[in-house]
Tab-separated table of C-alpha atoms and ligand atoms in Angstrom:
chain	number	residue	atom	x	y	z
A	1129	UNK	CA	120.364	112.328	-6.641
A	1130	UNK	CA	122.604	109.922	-8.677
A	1131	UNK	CA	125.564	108.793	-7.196
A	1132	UNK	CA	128.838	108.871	-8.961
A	1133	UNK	CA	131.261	106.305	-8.037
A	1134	UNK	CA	135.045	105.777	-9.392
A	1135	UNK	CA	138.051	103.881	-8.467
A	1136	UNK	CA	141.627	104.492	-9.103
A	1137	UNK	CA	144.741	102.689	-9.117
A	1138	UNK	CA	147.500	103.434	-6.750
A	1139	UNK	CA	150.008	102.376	-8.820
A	1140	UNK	CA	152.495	105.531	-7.981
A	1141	UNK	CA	152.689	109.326	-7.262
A	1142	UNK	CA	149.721	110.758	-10.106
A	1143	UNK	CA	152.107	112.322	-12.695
A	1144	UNK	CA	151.199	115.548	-15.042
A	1145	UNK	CA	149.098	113.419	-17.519
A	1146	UNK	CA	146.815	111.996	-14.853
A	1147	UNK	CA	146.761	115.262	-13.200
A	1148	UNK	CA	145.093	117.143	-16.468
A	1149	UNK	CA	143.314	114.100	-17.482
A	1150	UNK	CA	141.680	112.385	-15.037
A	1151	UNK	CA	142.047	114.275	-11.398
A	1152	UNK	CA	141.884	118.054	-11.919
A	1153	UNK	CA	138.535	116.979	-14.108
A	1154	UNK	CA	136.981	114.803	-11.722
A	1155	UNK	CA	137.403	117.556	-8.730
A	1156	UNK	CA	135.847	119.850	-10.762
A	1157	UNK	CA	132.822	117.314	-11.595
A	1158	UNK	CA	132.906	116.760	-8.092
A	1159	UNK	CA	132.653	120.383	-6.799
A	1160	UNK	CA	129.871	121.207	-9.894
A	1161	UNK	CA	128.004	118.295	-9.795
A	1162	UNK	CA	124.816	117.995	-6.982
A	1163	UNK	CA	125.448	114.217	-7.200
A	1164	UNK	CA	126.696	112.139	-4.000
A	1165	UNK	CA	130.502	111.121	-5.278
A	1166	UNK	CA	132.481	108.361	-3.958
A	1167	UNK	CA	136.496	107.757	-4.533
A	1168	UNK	CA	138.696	104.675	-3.991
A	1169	UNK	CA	141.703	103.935	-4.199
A	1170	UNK	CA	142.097	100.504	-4.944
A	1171	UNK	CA	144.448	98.983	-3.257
A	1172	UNK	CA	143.058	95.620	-3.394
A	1173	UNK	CA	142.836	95.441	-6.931
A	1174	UNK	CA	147.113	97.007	-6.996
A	1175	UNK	CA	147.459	93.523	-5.005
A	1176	UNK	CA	147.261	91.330	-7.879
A	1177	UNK	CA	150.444	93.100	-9.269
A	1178	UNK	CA	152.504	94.464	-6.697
A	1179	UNK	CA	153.737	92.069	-3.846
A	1180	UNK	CA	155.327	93.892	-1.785
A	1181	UNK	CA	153.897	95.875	1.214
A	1182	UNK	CA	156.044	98.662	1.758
A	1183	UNK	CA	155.241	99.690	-2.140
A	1184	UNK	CA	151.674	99.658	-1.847
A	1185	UNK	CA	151.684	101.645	1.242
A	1186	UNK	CA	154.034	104.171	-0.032
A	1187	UNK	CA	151.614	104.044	-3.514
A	1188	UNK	CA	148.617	104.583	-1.516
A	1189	UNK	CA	149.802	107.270	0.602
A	1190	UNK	CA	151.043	109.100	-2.410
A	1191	UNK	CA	148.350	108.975	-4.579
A	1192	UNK	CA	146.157	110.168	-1.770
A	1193	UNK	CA	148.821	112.888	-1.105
A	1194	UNK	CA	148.301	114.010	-4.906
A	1195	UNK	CA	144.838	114.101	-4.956
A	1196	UNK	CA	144.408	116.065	-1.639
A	1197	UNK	CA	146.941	118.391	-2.980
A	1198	UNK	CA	145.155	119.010	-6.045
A	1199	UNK	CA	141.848	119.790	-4.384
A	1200	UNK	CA	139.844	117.515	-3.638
A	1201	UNK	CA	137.464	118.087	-1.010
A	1202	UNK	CA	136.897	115.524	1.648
A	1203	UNK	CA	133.504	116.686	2.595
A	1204	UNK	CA	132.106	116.870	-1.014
A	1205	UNK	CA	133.503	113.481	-2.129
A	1206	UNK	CA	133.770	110.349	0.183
A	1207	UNK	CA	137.587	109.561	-0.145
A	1208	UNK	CA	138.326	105.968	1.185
A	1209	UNK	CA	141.037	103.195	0.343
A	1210	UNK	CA	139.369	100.017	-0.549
A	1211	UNK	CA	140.545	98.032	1.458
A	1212	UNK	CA	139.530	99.781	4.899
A	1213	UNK	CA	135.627	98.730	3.774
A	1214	UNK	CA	136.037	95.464	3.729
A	1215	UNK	CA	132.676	94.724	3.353
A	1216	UNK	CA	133.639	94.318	-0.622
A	1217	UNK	CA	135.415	90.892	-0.474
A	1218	UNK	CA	132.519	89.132	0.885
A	1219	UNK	CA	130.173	90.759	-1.700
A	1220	UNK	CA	132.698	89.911	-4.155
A	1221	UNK	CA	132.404	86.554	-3.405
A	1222	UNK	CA	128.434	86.470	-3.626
A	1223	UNK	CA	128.752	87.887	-7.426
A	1224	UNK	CA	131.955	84.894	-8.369
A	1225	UNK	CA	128.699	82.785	-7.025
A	1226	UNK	CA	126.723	84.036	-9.544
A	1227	UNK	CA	128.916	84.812	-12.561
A	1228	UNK	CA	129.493	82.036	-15.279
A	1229	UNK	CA	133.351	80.987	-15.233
A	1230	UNK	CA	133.627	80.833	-18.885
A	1231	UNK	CA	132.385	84.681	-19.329
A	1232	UNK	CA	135.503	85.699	-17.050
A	1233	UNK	CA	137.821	83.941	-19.145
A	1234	UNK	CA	137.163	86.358	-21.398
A	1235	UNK	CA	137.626	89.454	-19.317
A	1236	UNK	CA	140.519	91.535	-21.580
A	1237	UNK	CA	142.442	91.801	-18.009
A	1238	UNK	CA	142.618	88.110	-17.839
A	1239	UNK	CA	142.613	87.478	-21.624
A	1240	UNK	CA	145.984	90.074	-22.178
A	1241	UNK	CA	148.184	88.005	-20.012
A	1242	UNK	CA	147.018	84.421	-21.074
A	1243	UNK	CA	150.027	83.673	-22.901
A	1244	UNK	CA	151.742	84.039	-19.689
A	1245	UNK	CA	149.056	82.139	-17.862
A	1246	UNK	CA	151.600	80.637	-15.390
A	1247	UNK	CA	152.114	84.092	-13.829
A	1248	UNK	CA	148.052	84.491	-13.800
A	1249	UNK	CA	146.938	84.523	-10.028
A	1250	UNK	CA	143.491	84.016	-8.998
A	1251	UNK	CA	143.084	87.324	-7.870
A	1252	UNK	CA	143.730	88.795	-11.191
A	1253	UNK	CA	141.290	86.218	-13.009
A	1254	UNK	CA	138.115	87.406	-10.563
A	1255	UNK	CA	139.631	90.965	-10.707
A	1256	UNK	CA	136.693	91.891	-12.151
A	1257	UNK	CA	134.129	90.660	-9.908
A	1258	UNK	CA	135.769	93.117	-7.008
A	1259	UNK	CA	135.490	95.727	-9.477
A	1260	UNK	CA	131.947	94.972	-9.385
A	1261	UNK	CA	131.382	95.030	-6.236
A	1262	UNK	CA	133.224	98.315	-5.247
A	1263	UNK	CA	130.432	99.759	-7.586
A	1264	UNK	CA	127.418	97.638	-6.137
A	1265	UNK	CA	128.651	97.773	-2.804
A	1266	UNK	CA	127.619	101.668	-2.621
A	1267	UNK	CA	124.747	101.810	-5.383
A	1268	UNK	CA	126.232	103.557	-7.135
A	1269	UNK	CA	124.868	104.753	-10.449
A	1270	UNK	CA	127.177	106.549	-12.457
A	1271	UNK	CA	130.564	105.345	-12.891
A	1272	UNK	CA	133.122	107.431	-14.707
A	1273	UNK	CA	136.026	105.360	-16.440
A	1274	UNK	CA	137.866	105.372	-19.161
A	1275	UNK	CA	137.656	103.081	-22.674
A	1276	UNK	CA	140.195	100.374	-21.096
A	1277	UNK	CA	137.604	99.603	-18.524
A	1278	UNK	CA	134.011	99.644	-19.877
A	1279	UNK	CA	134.021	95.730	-20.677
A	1280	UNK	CA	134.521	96.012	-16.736
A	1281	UNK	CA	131.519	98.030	-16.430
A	1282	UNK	CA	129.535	95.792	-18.719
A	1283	UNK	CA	130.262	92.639	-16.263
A	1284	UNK	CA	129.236	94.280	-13.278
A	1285	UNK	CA	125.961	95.581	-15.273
A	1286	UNK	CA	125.433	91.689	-16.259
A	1287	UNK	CA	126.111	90.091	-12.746
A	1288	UNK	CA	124.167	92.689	-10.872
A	1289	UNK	CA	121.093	91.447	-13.536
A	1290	UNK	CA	121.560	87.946	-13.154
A	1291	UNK	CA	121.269	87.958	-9.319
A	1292	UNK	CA	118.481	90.263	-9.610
A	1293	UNK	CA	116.733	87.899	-11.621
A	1294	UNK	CA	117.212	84.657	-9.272
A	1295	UNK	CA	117.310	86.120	-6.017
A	1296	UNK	CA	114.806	89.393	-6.483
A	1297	UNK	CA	115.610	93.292	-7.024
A	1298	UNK	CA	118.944	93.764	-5.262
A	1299	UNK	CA	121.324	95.794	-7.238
A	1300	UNK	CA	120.993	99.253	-9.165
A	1301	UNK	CA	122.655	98.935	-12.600
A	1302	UNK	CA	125.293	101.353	-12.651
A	1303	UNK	CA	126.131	103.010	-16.581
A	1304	UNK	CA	129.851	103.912	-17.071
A	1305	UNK	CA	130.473	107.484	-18.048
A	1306	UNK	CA	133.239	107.767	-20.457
A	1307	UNK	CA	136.208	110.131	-19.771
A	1308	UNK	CA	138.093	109.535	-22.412
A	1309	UNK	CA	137.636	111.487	-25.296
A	1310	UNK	CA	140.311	114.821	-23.263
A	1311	UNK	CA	143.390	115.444	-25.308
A	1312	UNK	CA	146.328	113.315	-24.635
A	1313	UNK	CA	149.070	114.459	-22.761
A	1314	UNK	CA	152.149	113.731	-24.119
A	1315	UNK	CA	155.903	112.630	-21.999
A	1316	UNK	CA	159.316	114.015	-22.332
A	1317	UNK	CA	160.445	111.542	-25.396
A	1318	UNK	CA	157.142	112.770	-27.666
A	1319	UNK	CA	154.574	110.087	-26.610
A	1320	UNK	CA	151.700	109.785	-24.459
A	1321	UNK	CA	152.862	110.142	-20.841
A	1322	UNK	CA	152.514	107.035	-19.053
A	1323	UNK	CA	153.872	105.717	-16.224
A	1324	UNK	CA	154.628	102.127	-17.781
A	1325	UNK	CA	156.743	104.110	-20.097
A	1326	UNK	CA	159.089	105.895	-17.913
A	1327	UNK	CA	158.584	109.355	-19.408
A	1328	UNK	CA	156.349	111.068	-17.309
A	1329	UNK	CA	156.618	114.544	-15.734
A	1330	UNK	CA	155.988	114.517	-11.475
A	1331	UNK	CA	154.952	118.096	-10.891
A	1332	UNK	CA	155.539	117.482	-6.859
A	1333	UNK	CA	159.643	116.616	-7.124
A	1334	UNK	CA	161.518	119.035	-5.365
A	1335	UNK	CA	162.709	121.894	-7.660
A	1336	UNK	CA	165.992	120.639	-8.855
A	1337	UNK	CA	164.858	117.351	-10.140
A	1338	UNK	CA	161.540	118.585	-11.690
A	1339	UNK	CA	164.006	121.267	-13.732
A	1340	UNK	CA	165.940	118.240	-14.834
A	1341	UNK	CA	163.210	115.910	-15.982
A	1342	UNK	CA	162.042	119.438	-17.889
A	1343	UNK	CA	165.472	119.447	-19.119
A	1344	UNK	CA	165.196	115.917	-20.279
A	1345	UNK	CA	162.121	116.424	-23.017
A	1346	UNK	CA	163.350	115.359	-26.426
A	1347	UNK	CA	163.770	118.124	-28.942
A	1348	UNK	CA	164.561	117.661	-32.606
A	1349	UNK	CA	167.935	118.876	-33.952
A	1350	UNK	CA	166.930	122.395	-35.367
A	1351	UNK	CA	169.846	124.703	-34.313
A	1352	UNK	CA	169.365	127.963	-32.187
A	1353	UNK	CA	169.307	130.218	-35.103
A	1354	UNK	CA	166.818	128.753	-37.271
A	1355	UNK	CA	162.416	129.131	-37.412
A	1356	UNK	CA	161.047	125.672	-35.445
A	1357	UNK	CA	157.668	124.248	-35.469
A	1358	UNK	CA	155.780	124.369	-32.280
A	1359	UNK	CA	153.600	121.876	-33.624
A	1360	UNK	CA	155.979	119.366	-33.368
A	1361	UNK	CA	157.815	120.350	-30.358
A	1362	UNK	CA	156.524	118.823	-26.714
A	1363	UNK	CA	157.551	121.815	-24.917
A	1364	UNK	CA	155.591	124.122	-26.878
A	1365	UNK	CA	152.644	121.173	-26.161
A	1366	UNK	CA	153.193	121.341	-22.410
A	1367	UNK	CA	153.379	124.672	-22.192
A	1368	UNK	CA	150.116	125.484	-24.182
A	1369	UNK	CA	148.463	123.374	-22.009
A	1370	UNK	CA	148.758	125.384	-19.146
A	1371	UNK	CA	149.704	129.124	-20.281
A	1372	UNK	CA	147.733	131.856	-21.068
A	1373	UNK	CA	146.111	132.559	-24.994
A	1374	UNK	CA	148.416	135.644	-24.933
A	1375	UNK	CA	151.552	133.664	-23.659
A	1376	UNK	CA	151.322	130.668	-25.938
A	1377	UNK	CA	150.956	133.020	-28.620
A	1378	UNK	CA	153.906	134.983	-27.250
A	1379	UNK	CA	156.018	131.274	-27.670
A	1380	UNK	CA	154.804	130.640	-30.880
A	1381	UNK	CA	156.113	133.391	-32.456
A	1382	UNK	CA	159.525	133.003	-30.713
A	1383	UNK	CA	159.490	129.885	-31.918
A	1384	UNK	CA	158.710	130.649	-35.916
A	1385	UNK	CA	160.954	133.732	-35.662
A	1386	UNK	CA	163.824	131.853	-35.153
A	1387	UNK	CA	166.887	132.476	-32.325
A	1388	UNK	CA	165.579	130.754	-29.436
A	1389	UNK	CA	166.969	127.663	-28.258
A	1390	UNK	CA	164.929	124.830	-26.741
A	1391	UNK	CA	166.732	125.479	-23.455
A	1392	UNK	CA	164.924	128.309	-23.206
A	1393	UNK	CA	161.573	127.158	-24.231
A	1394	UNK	CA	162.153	124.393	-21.319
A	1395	UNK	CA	163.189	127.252	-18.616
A	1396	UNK	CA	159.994	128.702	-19.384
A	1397	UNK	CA	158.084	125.361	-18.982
A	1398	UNK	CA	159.725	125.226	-15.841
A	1399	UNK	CA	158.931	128.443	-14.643
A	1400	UNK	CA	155.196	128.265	-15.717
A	1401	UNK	CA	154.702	124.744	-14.172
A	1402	UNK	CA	156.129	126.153	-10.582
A	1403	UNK	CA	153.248	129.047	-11.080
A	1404	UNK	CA	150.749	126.916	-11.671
A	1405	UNK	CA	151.211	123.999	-9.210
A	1406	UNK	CA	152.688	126.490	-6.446
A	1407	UNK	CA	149.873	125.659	-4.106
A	1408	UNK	CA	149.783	121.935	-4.938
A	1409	UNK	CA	153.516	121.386	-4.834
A	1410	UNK	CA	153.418	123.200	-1.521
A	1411	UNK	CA	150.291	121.102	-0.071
A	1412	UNK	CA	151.987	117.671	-1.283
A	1413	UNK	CA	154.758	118.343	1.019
A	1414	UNK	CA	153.303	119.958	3.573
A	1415	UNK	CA	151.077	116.300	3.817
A	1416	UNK	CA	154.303	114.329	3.420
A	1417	UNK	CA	155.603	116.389	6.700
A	1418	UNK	CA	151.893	115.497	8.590
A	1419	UNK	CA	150.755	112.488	7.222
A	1420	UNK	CA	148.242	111.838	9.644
A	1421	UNK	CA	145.939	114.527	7.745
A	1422	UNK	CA	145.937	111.944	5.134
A	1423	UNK	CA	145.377	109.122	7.288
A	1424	UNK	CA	142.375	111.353	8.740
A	1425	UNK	CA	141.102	111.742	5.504
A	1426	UNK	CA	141.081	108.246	4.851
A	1427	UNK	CA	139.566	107.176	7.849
A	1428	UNK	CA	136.694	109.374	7.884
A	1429	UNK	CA	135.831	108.382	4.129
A	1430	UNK	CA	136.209	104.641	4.877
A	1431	UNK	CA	134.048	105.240	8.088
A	1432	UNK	CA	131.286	107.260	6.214
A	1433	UNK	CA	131.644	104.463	2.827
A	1434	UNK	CA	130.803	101.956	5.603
A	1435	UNK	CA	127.550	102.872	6.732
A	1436	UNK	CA	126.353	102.902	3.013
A	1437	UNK	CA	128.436	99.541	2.160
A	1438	UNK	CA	126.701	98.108	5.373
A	1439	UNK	CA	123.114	98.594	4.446
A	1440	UNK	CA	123.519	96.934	1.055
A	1441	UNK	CA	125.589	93.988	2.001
A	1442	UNK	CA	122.872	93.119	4.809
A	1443	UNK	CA	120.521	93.632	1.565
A	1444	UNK	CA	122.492	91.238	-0.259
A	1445	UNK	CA	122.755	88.331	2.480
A	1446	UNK	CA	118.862	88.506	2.928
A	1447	UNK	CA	118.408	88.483	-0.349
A	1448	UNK	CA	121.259	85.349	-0.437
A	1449	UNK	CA	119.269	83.629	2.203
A	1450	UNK	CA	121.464	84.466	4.984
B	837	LIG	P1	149.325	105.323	-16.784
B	837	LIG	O1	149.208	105.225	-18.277
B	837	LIG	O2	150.414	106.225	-16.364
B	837	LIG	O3	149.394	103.955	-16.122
B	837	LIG	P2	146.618	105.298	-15.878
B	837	LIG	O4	146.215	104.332	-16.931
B	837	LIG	O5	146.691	104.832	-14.452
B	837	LIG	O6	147.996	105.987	-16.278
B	837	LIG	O7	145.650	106.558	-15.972
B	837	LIG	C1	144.764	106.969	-14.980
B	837	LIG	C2	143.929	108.105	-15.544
B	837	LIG	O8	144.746	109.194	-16.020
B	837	LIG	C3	143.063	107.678	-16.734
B	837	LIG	O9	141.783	108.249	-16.541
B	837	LIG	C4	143.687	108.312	-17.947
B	837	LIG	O10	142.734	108.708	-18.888
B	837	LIG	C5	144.430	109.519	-17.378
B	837	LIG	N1	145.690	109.679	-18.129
B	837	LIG	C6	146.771	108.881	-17.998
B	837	LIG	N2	147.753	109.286	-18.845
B	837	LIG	C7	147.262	110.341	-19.529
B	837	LIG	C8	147.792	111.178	-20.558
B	837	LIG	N3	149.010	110.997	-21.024
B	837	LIG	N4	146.997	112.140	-21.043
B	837	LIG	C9	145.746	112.331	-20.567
B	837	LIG	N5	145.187	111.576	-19.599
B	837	LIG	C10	145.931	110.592	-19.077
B	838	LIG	N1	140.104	98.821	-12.694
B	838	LIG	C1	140.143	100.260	-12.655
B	838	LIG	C2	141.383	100.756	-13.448
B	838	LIG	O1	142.256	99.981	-13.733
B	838	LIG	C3	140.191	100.789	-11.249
B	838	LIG	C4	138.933	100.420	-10.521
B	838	LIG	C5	138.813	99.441	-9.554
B	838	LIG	C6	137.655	100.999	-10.706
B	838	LIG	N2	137.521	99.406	-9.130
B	838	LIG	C7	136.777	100.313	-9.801
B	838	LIG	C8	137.152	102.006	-11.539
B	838	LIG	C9	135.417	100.623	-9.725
B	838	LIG	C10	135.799	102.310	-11.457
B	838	LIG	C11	134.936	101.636	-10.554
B	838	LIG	O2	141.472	101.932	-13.751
């Protein structure tokens, strides 16, 4: 039974984009898939960016919140933050032992930010030797990521190899399983929804605000009377995301016959995003009002992750000499 093993970044509450593109797809993987499946959050790895505590407890708690609330099922998929196995630093530390200096200079994490190298910490520059050990650390053999992150995978393939061929068989080389090639989903001012470009859509806001940041989606200038072009419109793209064949059909036409206004187009958004992520919205704030469900969840994933994480780093120090 392969084991499939992913990380994410806790970097804020999951907004609409990562919800369609990365965590309602990996649930389902997760729930169709006979394979073991392991998810992090990785908190460690938020560290080299964010310094300052309250943040990445509030960014952990969240993202867990979001992914909870979307589905995920704790006894299908081993949930755990990475820092509550902290078995991973030390094996992280055995791989900088074995991995060539002058190959991480050209990591692209480290590599993007050299021309401000005097806000490089170390942390960032061996950033990808935790990366590969959160993946060794549990065997793990498929790991799904997207394009930004598969010279990552190639690293950890190469420093698993290299200590397998001075110190013995150790390691299983993991292959990355690309999850990129989904439609992208695009952010109230027309371009891909990210957070880094403050134009994302948080389905879990409390009513009022979520209506307003619906509200806020650029529209061109067409006036109320005239035929518009849902192909151009991100309202129209939104909402065929989620709606029905008939319904999207229905909007389509409203929009070529002409008469509707954009307001109204965005009302319905709003409307059909409230239908849809009733029972999310609901369970995100029902886990903000007990929050020690999440911690729960946490702690049982970090105490089964252990066990596994245990075996191989006692593999690893033999193998080491220790
Ligand atoms: P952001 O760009 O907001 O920082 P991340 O890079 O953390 O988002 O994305 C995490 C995951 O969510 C990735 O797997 C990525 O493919 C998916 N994702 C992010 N934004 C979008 C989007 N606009 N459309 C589709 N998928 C997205
Ligand atoms: N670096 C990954 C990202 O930025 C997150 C991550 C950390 C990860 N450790 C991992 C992904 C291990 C897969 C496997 O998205």
């Amino acid at each position: 039974m392969a084991r499939i093993l992913t990380g994410i970044q806790s970097t804020g509450v999951p907004h609409l984009g990562n919800i369609l593109g990365a965590v309602l797809p990996a649930i389902k993987l997760a729930k169709k898939s006979k394979s073991d499946s392991y998810l992090f959050i990785a908190d460690l790895h938020s560290l080299t960016q964010i310094k300052d505590g309250k943040s990445l407890i509030e960014n952990n708690f969240a993202t867990a919140a979001a992914w909870l609330a979307c589905g995920l099922d704790v006894n299908k998929t081993v949930f755990y933050k990475q820092s509550d196995v902290g078995e991973v630093t030390e094996l992280a530390w055995h791989l900088s032992c074995f991995y060539p200096y002058q190959r991480l200079t050209l990591a692209h994490s480290f590599k993007d930010k050299q021309s401000q190298i005097n806000t490089v910490n170390t942390g960032l520059f061996i950033y990808p030797m935790l990366m590969a050990a959160d993946i060794l650390l549990y065997d793990a053999e498929i790991v799904p990521v997207g394009k930004d992150q598969l010279q990552h995978l190639e690293i950890t393939r190469d420093v698993a190899a290299r200590f397998n061929n001075l110190m013995g068989e150790t390691f299983v080389i993991p292959k990355p399983f690309l999850t990129d090639s989904r439609q992208q989903i695009l952010g109230t001012n027309g371009e891909k929804m990210s957070k880094s470009k403050n134009n994302i859509i948080n389905i879990f806001l409390p009513k009022e605000k979520l209506r307003k940041q619906i509200m806020s989606i650029q529209t061109d200038s067409t006036p109320l009377e005239k035929s518009k072009d849902p192909k151009k419109c991100t309202v129209f793209h939104l909402y065929s995301l989620l709606a029905s064949e008939n319904d999207s059909r229905d909007l389509k036409n409203k929009y070529l016959a002409g008469g509707m206004g954009y307001g109204e187009a965005k009302q319905l958004l709003y409307e059909l995003l409230l239908k849809k992520f009733n029972k999310e919205r609901d369970r995100f704030d029902y886990l903000y009002k007990n929050p020690q469900e999440v911690h729960s969840a946490l702690t049982l994933g970090a105490k089964k992750a252990s066990v596994l994480a245990k075996k191989v780093l006692e593999r690893v120090r033999k193998a080491s000499g220790y």
